[in-house]
Coordinates of C-alpha atoms and ligand atoms in Angstrom, one line a residue:
X10 CA -10.6 -10.4 10.7
X11 CA -12.6 -7.6 12.3
X12 CA -11.7 -4.3 10.6
X13 CA -13.1 -0.9 11.7
X14 CA -12.7 2.8 11.3
X15 CA -12.5 5.2 14.1
X16 CA -12.4 9.0 14.3
X17 CA -11.2 9.0 17.8
X18 CA -8.0 11.0 18.7
X19 CA -4.9 9.0 18.0
X20 CA -3.9 9.0 21.7
X21 CA -7.4 7.8 22.8
X22 CA -7.5 4.6 20.7
X23 CA -7.4 1.6 23.0
X24 CA -5.5 -1.3 21.5
X25 CA -2.5 -3.6 22.0
X26 CA -0.4 -1.6 19.6
X27 CA -0.6 1.5 17.4
X28 CA 1.3 1.7 14.2
X29 CA 2.4 5.2 13.1
X30 CA 5.0 6.2 10.5
X31 CA 7.9 8.4 9.9
X32 CA 10.2 9.1 6.9
X33 CA 13.7 10.0 6.3
X34 CA 14.2 13.7 5.5
X35 CA 16.1 14.5 2.3
X36 CA 17.5 17.8 3.5
X37 CA 19.3 16.6 6.6
X38 CA 19.7 13.3 8.5
X39 CA 16.5 13.9 10.6
X40 CA 13.1 12.3 10.3
X41 CA 9.7 13.6 9.4
X42 CA 6.9 12.4 11.6
X43 CA 3.5 11.7 10.3
X44 CA 0.7 13.7 12.0
X45 CA -0.2 10.7 14.1
X46 CA 3.4 10.0 15.1
X47 CA 3.7 13.7 16.0
X48 CA 0.6 13.5 18.2
X49 CA 2.2 10.5 20.0
X50 CA 5.5 12.3 20.3
X51 CA 3.9 15.3 21.9
X52 CA 2.3 13.1 24.6
X53 CA 5.6 11.4 25.1
X54 CA 7.4 14.7 25.5
X55 CA 9.5 14.3 22.4
X56 CA 10.7 10.8 23.0
X57 CA 10.5 9.7 19.3
X58 CA 12.5 12.8 18.2
X59 CA 15.0 12.1 21.0
X60 CA 15.5 8.5 20.0
X61 CA 15.9 9.5 16.4
X62 CA 18.5 12.2 17.3
X63 CA 20.4 9.5 19.2
X64 CA 20.6 7.5 16.0
X65 CA 18.3 4.7 17.2
X66 CA 15.8 5.3 14.5
X67 CA 16.5 6.6 11.0
X68 CA 13.3 6.1 9.2
X69 CA 14.6 3.6 6.7
X70 CA 12.0 1.4 5.0
X71 CA 10.6 -1.1 7.4
X72 CA 12.7 0.1 10.4
X73 CA 10.8 -0.2 13.7
X74 CA 10.9 1.7 16.9
X75 CA 8.7 0.4 19.7
X76 CA 7.8 2.7 22.7
X77 CA 5.5 1.8 25.6
X78 CA 2.8 4.2 26.6
X79 CA 3.4 4.1 30.3
X80 CA -0.2 5.1 30.7
X81 CA 0.3 8.3 28.7
X82 CA -1.9 7.2 25.8
X83 CA -4.6 4.5 25.3
X84 CA -2.5 2.0 23.2
X85 CA -0.3 -0.3 25.2
X86 CA 2.6 0.4 22.8
X87 CA 3.3 2.3 19.7
X88 CA 5.4 1.1 16.8
X89 CA 6.9 3.8 14.6
X90 CA 7.7 2.3 11.2
X91 CA 10.1 3.9 8.7
X92 CA 8.9 4.7 5.2
X93 CA 12.2 5.4 3.7
X94 CA 13.2 8.7 2.1
X95 CA 10.4 11.3 2.2
X96 CA 10.6 12.3 -1.5
X97 CA 10.3 8.7 -2.6
X98 CA 7.2 7.6 -0.6
X99 CA 4.4 6.1 -2.6
X100 CA 1.7 3.6 -1.9
X101 CA 4.1 0.7 -2.2
X102 CA 6.4 2.0 0.5
X103 CA 3.4 2.4 2.8
X104 CA 2.1 -1.1 1.9
X105 CA 5.5 -2.7 2.6
X106 CA 6.3 -0.8 5.8
X107 CA 2.9 -1.4 7.4
X108 CA 3.1 -5.1 6.5
X109 CA 6.4 -5.3 8.3
X110 CA 5.0 -3.6 11.4
X111 CA 1.9 -5.7 11.4
X112 CA 3.8 -8.9 11.1
X113 CA 6.2 -7.9 13.9
X114 CA 3.2 -7.2 16.1
X115 CA 1.5 -10.5 15.3
X116 CA 4.7 -12.3 16.3
X117 CA 5.0 -10.4 19.5
X118 CA 1.6 -11.0 20.9
X119 CA -0.6 -8.2 19.7
X120 CA -4.3 -9.1 18.9
X121 CA -5.9 -5.7 18.4
X122 CA -3.8 -3.2 16.4
X123 CA -4.6 0.3 15.1
X124 CA -3.1 2.0 12.1
X125 CA -2.7 5.8 11.8
X126 CA -1.2 7.7 8.9
X127 CA -0.7 11.3 8.0
X128 CA 2.3 11.4 5.7
X129 CA 0.5 12.2 2.5
X130 CA 2.9 13.9 0.1
X131 CA 2.5 15.3 -3.4
X132 CA 2.7 11.8 -4.7
X133 CA -0.4 10.5 -3.1
X134 CA -3.4 11.5 -1.0
X135 CA -4.4 10.6 2.6
X136 CA -7.0 8.1 1.3
X137 CA -4.5 6.4 -0.9
X138 CA -2.1 6.2 2.1
X139 CA -4.9 4.7 4.2
X140 CA -5.8 2.1 1.5
X141 CA -2.1 1.1 1.1
X142 CA -1.7 0.8 4.9
X143 CA -4.7 -1.5 5.3
X144 CA -3.6 -3.6 2.3
X145 CA -0.2 -3.9 3.9
X146 CA -1.7 -5.1 7.2
X147 CA -4.0 -7.7 5.6
X148 CA -1.4 -9.0 3.2
X149 CA 1.3 -9.0 5.9
X150 CA -0.8 -10.9 8.4
X151 CA -1.6 -13.7 5.9
X152 CA -0.5 -17.2 6.9
X153 CA -1.5 -20.6 5.6
X154 CA -1.7 -23.0 8.6
X155 CA -4.7 -25.1 7.6
X156 CA -2.7 -28.4 7.9
X157 CA -0.7 -27.7 11.0
X158 CA -2.2 -29.4 14.1
X159 CA -0.4 -27.1 16.5
X160 CA -2.1 -23.7 16.3
X161 CA 0.4 -22.0 18.6
X162 CA 1.0 -18.7 16.7
X163 CA -0.6 -15.6 18.0
X164 CA -3.1 -14.0 15.6
X165 CA -4.0 -10.3 15.2
X166 CA -7.8 -10.5 15.0
X167 CA -8.9 -6.8 15.1
X168 CA -7.6 -3.9 13.0
X169 CA -8.7 -0.3 13.5
X170 CA -8.0 2.4 11.0
X171 CA -7.7 5.9 12.4
X172 CA -9.5 8.5 10.2
X173 CA -9.5 12.3 10.5
X174 CA -13.1 13.4 11.0
X175 CA -13.2 15.5 7.9
X176 CA -12.1 12.5 5.7
X177 CA -14.4 9.9 7.2
X178 CA -16.3 9.0 4.1
X179 CA -13.2 8.9 1.9
X180 CA -11.4 6.7 4.4
X181 CA -14.4 4.3 4.5
X182 CA -14.2 3.9 0.8
X183 CA -10.4 3.4 1.1
X184 CA -10.9 0.7 3.8
X185 CA -13.5 -1.1 1.7
X186 CA -11.3 -1.1 -1.4
X187 CA -8.2 -2.2 0.5
X188 CA -10.1 -5.0 2.2
X189 CA -11.6 -6.3 -1.1
X190 CA -8.2 -6.2 -2.8
X191 CA -6.2 -7.8 0.0
X192 CA -8.7 -10.5 0.8
X193 CA -8.9 -11.4 -2.9
X194 CA -5.1 -11.7 -3.0
X195 CA -5.2 -13.9 0.1
X196 CA -8.0 -16.0 -1.4
X197 CA -5.7 -16.6 -4.4
X198 CA -2.7 -17.4 -2.2
X199 CA -4.6 -20.0 -0.4
X200 CA -5.8 -21.7 -3.6
X201 CA -2.2 -21.9 -4.7
X202 CA -1.0 -23.1 -1.3
X203 CA -3.6 -25.9 -1.0
X204 CA -2.0 -29.4 -1.7
X205 CA -2.8 -30.9 -5.1
X206 CA -4.6 -33.8 -3.4
X207 CA -7.2 -31.3 -2.1
X208 CA -7.3 -28.8 -4.9
X209 CA -8.2 -31.0 -7.8
X210 CA -9.8 -29.5 -10.9
X211 CA -13.2 -30.4 -9.5
X212 CA -12.4 -28.7 -6.2
X213 CA -11.1 -25.6 -7.9
X214 CA -14.4 -25.4 -9.8
X215 CA -16.3 -25.8 -6.5
X216 CA -14.4 -23.0 -4.8
X217 CA -15.0 -20.8 -7.8
X218 CA -18.7 -21.5 -7.6
X219 CA -18.9 -20.9 -3.9
X220 CA -17.0 -17.6 -4.3
X221 CA -19.3 -16.6 -7.2
X222 CA -22.4 -17.1 -5.0
X223 CA -20.8 -15.0 -2.2
X224 CA -20.1 -12.0 -4.3
X225 CA -22.9 -12.3 -6.8
X226 CA -21.3 -13.5 -10.0
X227 CA -22.9 -15.8 -12.6
X228 CA -21.2 -19.1 -12.7
X229 CA -21.2 -21.9 -15.2
X230 CA -19.0 -25.1 -15.0
X231 CA -18.4 -27.4 -17.9
X232 CA -17.9 -31.0 -17.1
X233 CA -16.1 -33.4 -19.5
X234 CA -19.0 -34.1 -21.8
X235 CA -19.6 -30.4 -22.4
X236 CA -15.9 -29.9 -22.9
X237 CA -16.0 -32.5 -25.6
X238 CA -19.1 -31.0 -27.2
X239 CA -17.4 -27.6 -27.3
X240 CA -14.4 -29.1 -29.1
X241 CA -11.8 -28.1 -26.5
X242 CA -9.2 -30.5 -27.8
X243 CA -6.3 -29.0 -25.8
X244 CA -8.0 -29.4 -22.4
X245 CA -9.1 -32.9 -23.3
X246 CA -5.6 -34.0 -24.5
X247 CA -3.8 -32.7 -21.4
X248 CA -6.3 -34.2 -19.0
X249 CA -6.4 -37.6 -20.7
X250 CA -3.7 -39.2 -18.5
X251 CA -5.3 -38.3 -15.2
X252 CA -7.8 -40.0 -13.0
X253 CA -9.1 -36.4 -12.1
X254 CA -11.6 -35.1 -14.7
X255 CA -11.1 -31.6 -16.2
X256 CA -13.4 -28.7 -15.7
X257 CA -13.9 -25.4 -17.5
X258 CA -15.0 -22.6 -15.3
X259 CA -16.9 -19.5 -16.5
X260 CA -17.7 -16.6 -14.2
X261 CA -19.5 -13.5 -15.4
X262 CA -19.7 -10.1 -13.7
X263 CA -22.1 -7.6 -15.3
X264 CA -21.5 -4.0 -14.2
X265 CA -21.5 -2.4 -17.7
X266 CA -24.0 -1.7 -20.4
X267 CA -25.9 -4.7 -21.9
X268 CA -24.6 -4.3 -25.4
X269 CA -20.9 -4.1 -24.3
X270 CA -19.2 -7.6 -24.4
X271 CA -16.6 -6.5 -22.0
X272 CA -13.2 -7.9 -21.1
X273 CA -12.1 -11.5 -20.6
X274 CA -9.7 -12.8 -17.9
X275 CA -8.2 -16.2 -18.7
X276 CA -6.2 -18.2 -16.2
X277 CA -4.1 -21.4 -16.6
X278 CA -5.5 -23.9 -14.0
X279 CA -3.1 -26.8 -14.0
X280 CA -3.6 -28.1 -10.5
X281 CA -0.5 -30.2 -10.7
X282 CA 2.1 -30.4 -13.5
X283 CA 4.2 -33.5 -13.6
X284 CA 5.2 -32.8 -17.2
X285 CA 3.1 -35.9 -18.2
X286 CA 4.9 -38.4 -20.5
X287 CA 7.7 -35.8 -20.9
X288 CA 8.1 -36.2 -17.1
X289 CA 9.8 -33.4 -15.1
X290 CA 12.8 -34.1 -12.9
X291 CA 12.0 -34.8 -9.3
X292 CA 13.7 -31.8 -7.7
X293 CA 11.2 -29.1 -6.6
X294 CA 8.4 -30.8 -8.4
X295 CA 6.2 -30.0 -5.4
X296 CA 6.2 -26.4 -6.5
X297 CA 4.1 -27.5 -9.5
X298 CA 1.0 -27.4 -7.3
X299 CA 1.3 -23.7 -8.1
X300 CA 0.7 -24.3 -11.8
X301 CA -2.8 -23.0 -11.3
X302 CA -1.5 -19.6 -10.2
X303 CA -3.1 -18.0 -13.3
X304 CA -6.5 -19.4 -12.4
X305 CA -6.1 -18.3 -8.8
X306 CA -5.2 -14.7 -10.0
X307 CA -8.3 -14.6 -12.2
X308 CA -10.6 -16.0 -9.6
X309 CA -9.2 -13.6 -7.0
X310 CA -9.6 -10.7 -9.3
X311 CA -13.2 -11.7 -10.0
X312 CA -13.9 -11.8 -6.2
X313 CA -12.5 -8.2 -5.9
X314 CA -14.5 -7.1 -8.9
X315 CA -17.7 -8.6 -7.5
X316 CA -17.2 -6.7 -4.3
X317 CA -16.0 -3.4 -5.8
X318 CA -18.6 -3.3 -8.6
X319 CA -16.9 -1.3 -11.4
X320 CA -19.1 -0.2 -14.3
X321 CA -17.8 -2.8 -16.8
X322 CA -18.5 -6.3 -17.9
X323 CA -15.9 -9.0 -17.1
X324 CA -15.9 -12.7 -18.0
X325 CA -13.5 -15.1 -16.5
X326 CA -12.6 -18.3 -18.4
X327 CA -10.6 -20.9 -16.5
X328 CA -9.6 -24.2 -18.0
X329 CA -8.5 -26.6 -15.3
X330 CA -7.0 -30.1 -15.2
X331 CA -3.8 -31.8 -14.1
X332 CA -1.0 -33.2 -16.2
X333 CA -0.2 -36.8 -15.4
X334 CA 1.8 -39.6 -17.0
X335 CA -0.2 -42.8 -17.5
X336 CA -1.3 -45.4 -20.2
X337 CA -4.0 -43.0 -21.3
X338 CA -1.8 -39.8 -21.5
X339 CA -1.4 -37.8 -24.7
X340 CA 2.1 -38.3 -26.2
X341 CA 4.7 -36.5 -28.3
X342 CA 3.7 -36.9 -32.0
X343 CA 0.0 -36.5 -31.3
X344 CA -2.0 -33.8 -33.1
X345 CA -4.5 -31.9 -31.1
X346 CA -7.4 -29.8 -32.5
X347 CA -8.2 -26.6 -30.5
X348 CA -11.7 -25.1 -30.2
X349 CA -11.1 -22.6 -33.0
X350 CA -10.3 -25.5 -35.4
X351 CA -6.5 -25.0 -35.5
X352 CA -4.3 -28.0 -35.1
X353 CA -1.1 -28.3 -32.9
X354 CA 1.6 -30.9 -33.3
X355 CA 2.6 -32.2 -29.8
X356 CA 6.4 -32.1 -29.2
X357 CA 6.6 -32.2 -25.4
X358 CA 3.8 -33.0 -23.1
X359 CA 5.2 -30.6 -20.5
X360 CA 4.2 -27.7 -22.6
X361 CA 0.6 -28.3 -21.6
X362 CA -0.4 -24.8 -20.5
X363 CA -0.5 -23.3 -24.0
X364 CA -2.9 -26.1 -25.1
X365 CA -5.5 -25.5 -22.4
X366 CA -5.1 -21.7 -22.8
X367 CA -5.6 -22.0 -26.6
X368 CA -9.1 -23.4 -26.0
X369 CA -10.0 -20.7 -23.5
X370 CA -8.6 -17.9 -25.7
X371 CA -10.5 -19.2 -28.7
X372 CA -13.7 -19.2 -26.7
X373 CA -13.1 -15.6 -25.5
X374 CA -12.3 -14.5 -29.0
X375 CA -15.4 -16.3 -30.4
X376 CA -17.6 -14.5 -27.8
X377 CA -16.2 -11.2 -29.0
X378 CA -14.6 -10.3 -25.7
X379 CA -11.9 -7.6 -25.7
X380 CA -9.5 -6.9 -24.2
X381 CA -8.5 -10.5 -23.3
X382 CA -5.9 -10.9 -20.5
X383 CA -4.5 -14.3 -19.8
X384 CA -2.3 -15.2 -16.8
X385 CA -0.3 -18.3 -16.7
X386 CA 2.7 -19.9 -15.0
X387 CA 3.7 -20.8 -18.6
X388 CA 7.4 -21.1 -19.0
X389 CA 10.6 -21.8 -17.1
X390 CA 12.2 -19.5 -19.7
X391 CA 10.4 -16.5 -18.2
X392 CA 11.9 -17.4 -14.8
X393 CA 15.3 -17.5 -16.4
X394 CA 14.7 -14.1 -18.2
X395 CA 13.3 -12.0 -15.3
X396 CA 13.5 -14.0 -12.1
X397 CA 11.0 -13.5 -9.3
X398 CA 10.6 -9.7 -9.2
X399 CA 8.9 -8.6 -12.4
X400 CA 6.3 -10.3 -14.5
X401 CA 7.1 -10.3 -18.2
X402 CA 4.1 -9.8 -20.5
X403 CA 3.2 -9.7 -24.2
X404 CA 0.6 -7.6 -25.8
X405 CA -0.7 -6.8 -29.3
X406 CA -1.9 -3.4 -28.2
X407 CA 0.2 -0.4 -27.1
X408 CA -2.5 1.2 -24.9
X409 CA -3.2 -2.0 -23.1
X410 CA 0.5 -2.4 -22.5
X411 CA 0.6 1.0 -20.8
X412 CA -2.6 0.3 -18.8
X413 CA -1.1 -2.9 -17.4
X414 CA 2.1 -1.2 -16.2
X415 CA 0.0 1.6 -14.7
X416 CA -2.4 -0.7 -13.0
X417 CA 0.5 -2.8 -11.7
X418 CA 2.1 0.3 -10.2
X419 CA -1.1 1.1 -8.2
X420 CA -1.2 -2.5 -7.1
X421 CA 2.4 -2.7 -6.1
X422 CA 3.2 -5.3 -8.8
X423 CA 5.9 -4.8 -11.5
X424 CA 5.5 -5.7 -15.1
X425 CA 7.9 -5.6 -18.0
X426 CA 6.9 -5.7 -21.7
X427 CA 8.3 -8.5 -24.0
X428 CA 8.3 -8.8 -27.8
X429 CA 5.8 -10.6 -30.1
X430 CA 7.9 -9.9 -33.3
X431 CA 7.0 -12.0 -36.3
X432 CA 10.5 -13.5 -36.5
X433 CA 9.7 -15.5 -33.4
X434 CA 6.9 -17.3 -35.3
X435 CA 9.4 -19.2 -37.5
X436 CA 10.3 -21.8 -34.9
X437 CA 6.7 -22.9 -34.3
X438 CA 6.0 -23.8 -37.9
X439 CA 5.0 -27.4 -38.3
X440 CA 5.2 -29.8 -41.3
X441 CA 2.3 -31.9 -40.2
X442 CA -0.1 -29.6 -38.3
X443 CA -1.0 -25.8 -38.4
X444 CA 1.6 -25.1 -35.7
X445 CA 4.1 -26.8 -33.5
X446 CA 3.6 -26.9 -29.7
X447 CA 7.1 -25.6 -28.8
X448 CA 9.8 -23.6 -30.6
X449 CA 12.8 -25.1 -28.8
X450 CA 15.0 -23.7 -26.1
X451 CA 15.7 -20.3 -27.4
X452 CA 13.3 -17.5 -26.4
X453 CA 11.0 -20.0 -24.9
X454 CA 8.8 -17.5 -23.2
X455 CA 8.3 -15.6 -26.5
X456 CA 7.6 -18.6 -28.7
X457 CA 5.0 -19.7 -26.1
X458 CA 3.3 -16.3 -26.4
X459 CA 3.5 -16.6 -30.2
X460 CA 1.5 -19.8 -30.0
X461 CA -1.2 -18.2 -27.9
X462 CA -1.4 -15.3 -30.4
X463 CA -2.9 -17.8 -32.9
X464 CA -6.0 -18.1 -30.8
X465 CA -7.0 -14.5 -29.9
X466 CA -8.6 -13.5 -33.2
X467 CA -9.0 -9.8 -33.6
X468 CA -9.2 -9.0 -29.8
X469 CA -6.8 -6.7 -28.0
X470 CA -4.9 -9.1 -25.9
X471 CA -2.2 -9.4 -23.3
X472 CA -0.4 -12.6 -22.0
X473 CA 1.1 -12.3 -18.5
X474 CA 3.7 -15.1 -17.8
X475 CA 3.7 -15.3 -14.0
X476 CA 5.9 -18.4 -13.8
X477 CA 8.5 -16.5 -11.8
X478 CA 6.3 -14.3 -9.7
X479 CA 3.3 -16.4 -8.7
X480 CA 5.1 -18.9 -6.4
X481 CA 8.2 -18.0 -4.5
X482 CA 10.7 -19.4 -2.0
X483 CA 11.6 -16.1 -0.3
X484 CA 9.9 -14.1 2.5
X485 CA 9.5 -10.4 1.8
X486 CA 7.6 -7.5 3.4
X487 CA 4.1 -9.1 2.9
X488 CA 5.2 -12.2 1.1
X489 CA 5.3 -15.7 2.6
X490 CA 6.8 -18.8 1.0
X491 CA 4.3 -20.1 -1.5
X492 CA 1.6 -18.4 -3.6
X493 CA 1.9 -14.6 -3.9
X494 CA -1.5 -13.9 -5.6
X495 CA 0.3 -11.8 -8.2
X496 CA -2.1 -10.4 -10.8
X497 CA -5.1 -10.2 -8.5
X498 CA -4.8 -6.5 -7.6
X499 CA -3.5 -5.5 -11.0
X500 CA -6.4 -7.1 -12.8
X501 CA -8.9 -5.6 -10.4
X502 CA -7.2 -2.2 -10.7
X503 CA -7.3 -2.5 -14.5
X504 CA -11.1 -3.3 -14.4
X505 CA -11.6 -0.2 -12.2
X506 CA -9.6 2.0 -14.5
X507 CA -11.3 0.7 -17.7
X508 CA -14.7 1.3 -16.1
X509 CA -13.8 5.0 -15.6
X510 CA -13.1 5.5 -19.4
Ligands
BES25 N1 4.4 -25.1 -15.6 C1 5.5 -25.1 -16.4 C2 6.3 -23.8 -16.4 C3 6.9 -23.3 -15.1 C4 8.2 -23.6 -14.8 C5 6.2 -22.7 -14.1 C6 8.8 -23.2 -13.6 C7 6.7 -22.3 -12.9 C8 8.0 -22.5 -12.7 C9 5.2 -25.4 -17.9 O1 4.1 -26.2 -18.1 C10 6.3 -26.0 -18.5 O2 6.7 -27.1 -18.0 N2 6.9 -25.5 -19.6 C11 8.0 -26.0 -20.2 C12 7.8 -25.7 -21.7 C13 8.8 -26.5 -22.6 C14 8.6 -27.9 -22.5 C15 8.7 -26.0 -24.0 C16 9.2 -25.3 -19.7 O3 9.2 -24.1 -19.5 O4 10.3 -25.9 -19.6
ZN26 ZN1 4.4 -28.3 -18.0
ZN27 ZN1 2.6 -26.1 -16.5

């Protein structure tokens, strides 16, 4: 995708389609035009205002009004997109509305599109508006068509952002940041959408290593022998049943001071989860190619961090394997020893995520990294609890809890805090090992988090269970069926915010 900035007058930008915005006024039923929409409206002798007065366009979120230039301005057509009610506009309404407009244009033949804003309110600045708009365009235009022979869909291949002359530098920064965040999200989406026969643990490690080279991160990949030597009993147990060998991926970004250990990002990288010997039912099992959504989020975030260069150190730790039933699989009744020495009694081989995360969290804690954030498509129980809209998360630190919610808001991702109360530790007591792998049906997302808590040592820690939000069936403003890339922008935002402290 070719993305540029222009300081040309709105009406002089040559393109297939120009996107401008308008909001619904709160005082009366009229609409408030952005400065760019107003400029177009002037050239069209008040046509937008007239259409709105006729009731054809009310400024509701995602509502579109298309007008042709008839030679009166350089763009072939202009699309006015509604942002919803004026007093509620924020970066997420801009992101969503612009995504809807861009998708519509891609479907209707446009190849070069321009985006112009000018509805900054008290809630956010012109640069933030521009950043959200470019994110919306890039997220909205994403498709995954690598395996379809017929490439018949039209693609937008050029995006121009209109910037007021006096804000040129700020808009350039906004564009850079938007591009890094959106492309990292789309990178994660594609990792998730790849079929499991392609995206094996070895391939995931290869893609991580290629990405690391591209953005200048240190990269270390442990193969099976090294994983054994490290004592990663969880990762070894889960991968035992598969013909695909496991990998352990470590990426390091150093933007902070040398004596600061920095934060850790841990991601569950199960490239396919059959459940193993405790085999899952067949229905929808294909969605379990998305069981590496945590790994994808962490790798995506590292790509964005590598490009945005915050003044902080960040280490990514990604255990990856698949979970298969075979004669060499681990089985219920087994006892597994994790890297930090603790033992876990295996109850159900489908609860594999916590085992591989336990090794990674132990290593992060051993290295003295803090805060540690882990992301995992960990439990069906979280999907039951919160569905597909909000990500439930657990943290042992009040401040980190708030930072995650705030970073999520900036990123357009919603998070909801869940409890780690000690009472929930009761059901994972074991008579034969240090802890039991599962705590039964009740509060399944919480007991899974309680298991992870055993491996984080003294670190500040948060566990984000993205089982409901990482892989979805529905199409929304900038969401397609499949991987969402949830977590990428929140983690990158969080790194940017921590770097400012
Ligand atoms: N990968 C699944 C969790 C999952 C379910 C992710 C639905 C996305 C959508 C995980 O490994 C799993 O199977 N967990 C079990 C744990 C149980 C056996 C204690 C579950 O949630 O049923
Ligand atoms: Zn499982
Ligand atoms: Zn799983």
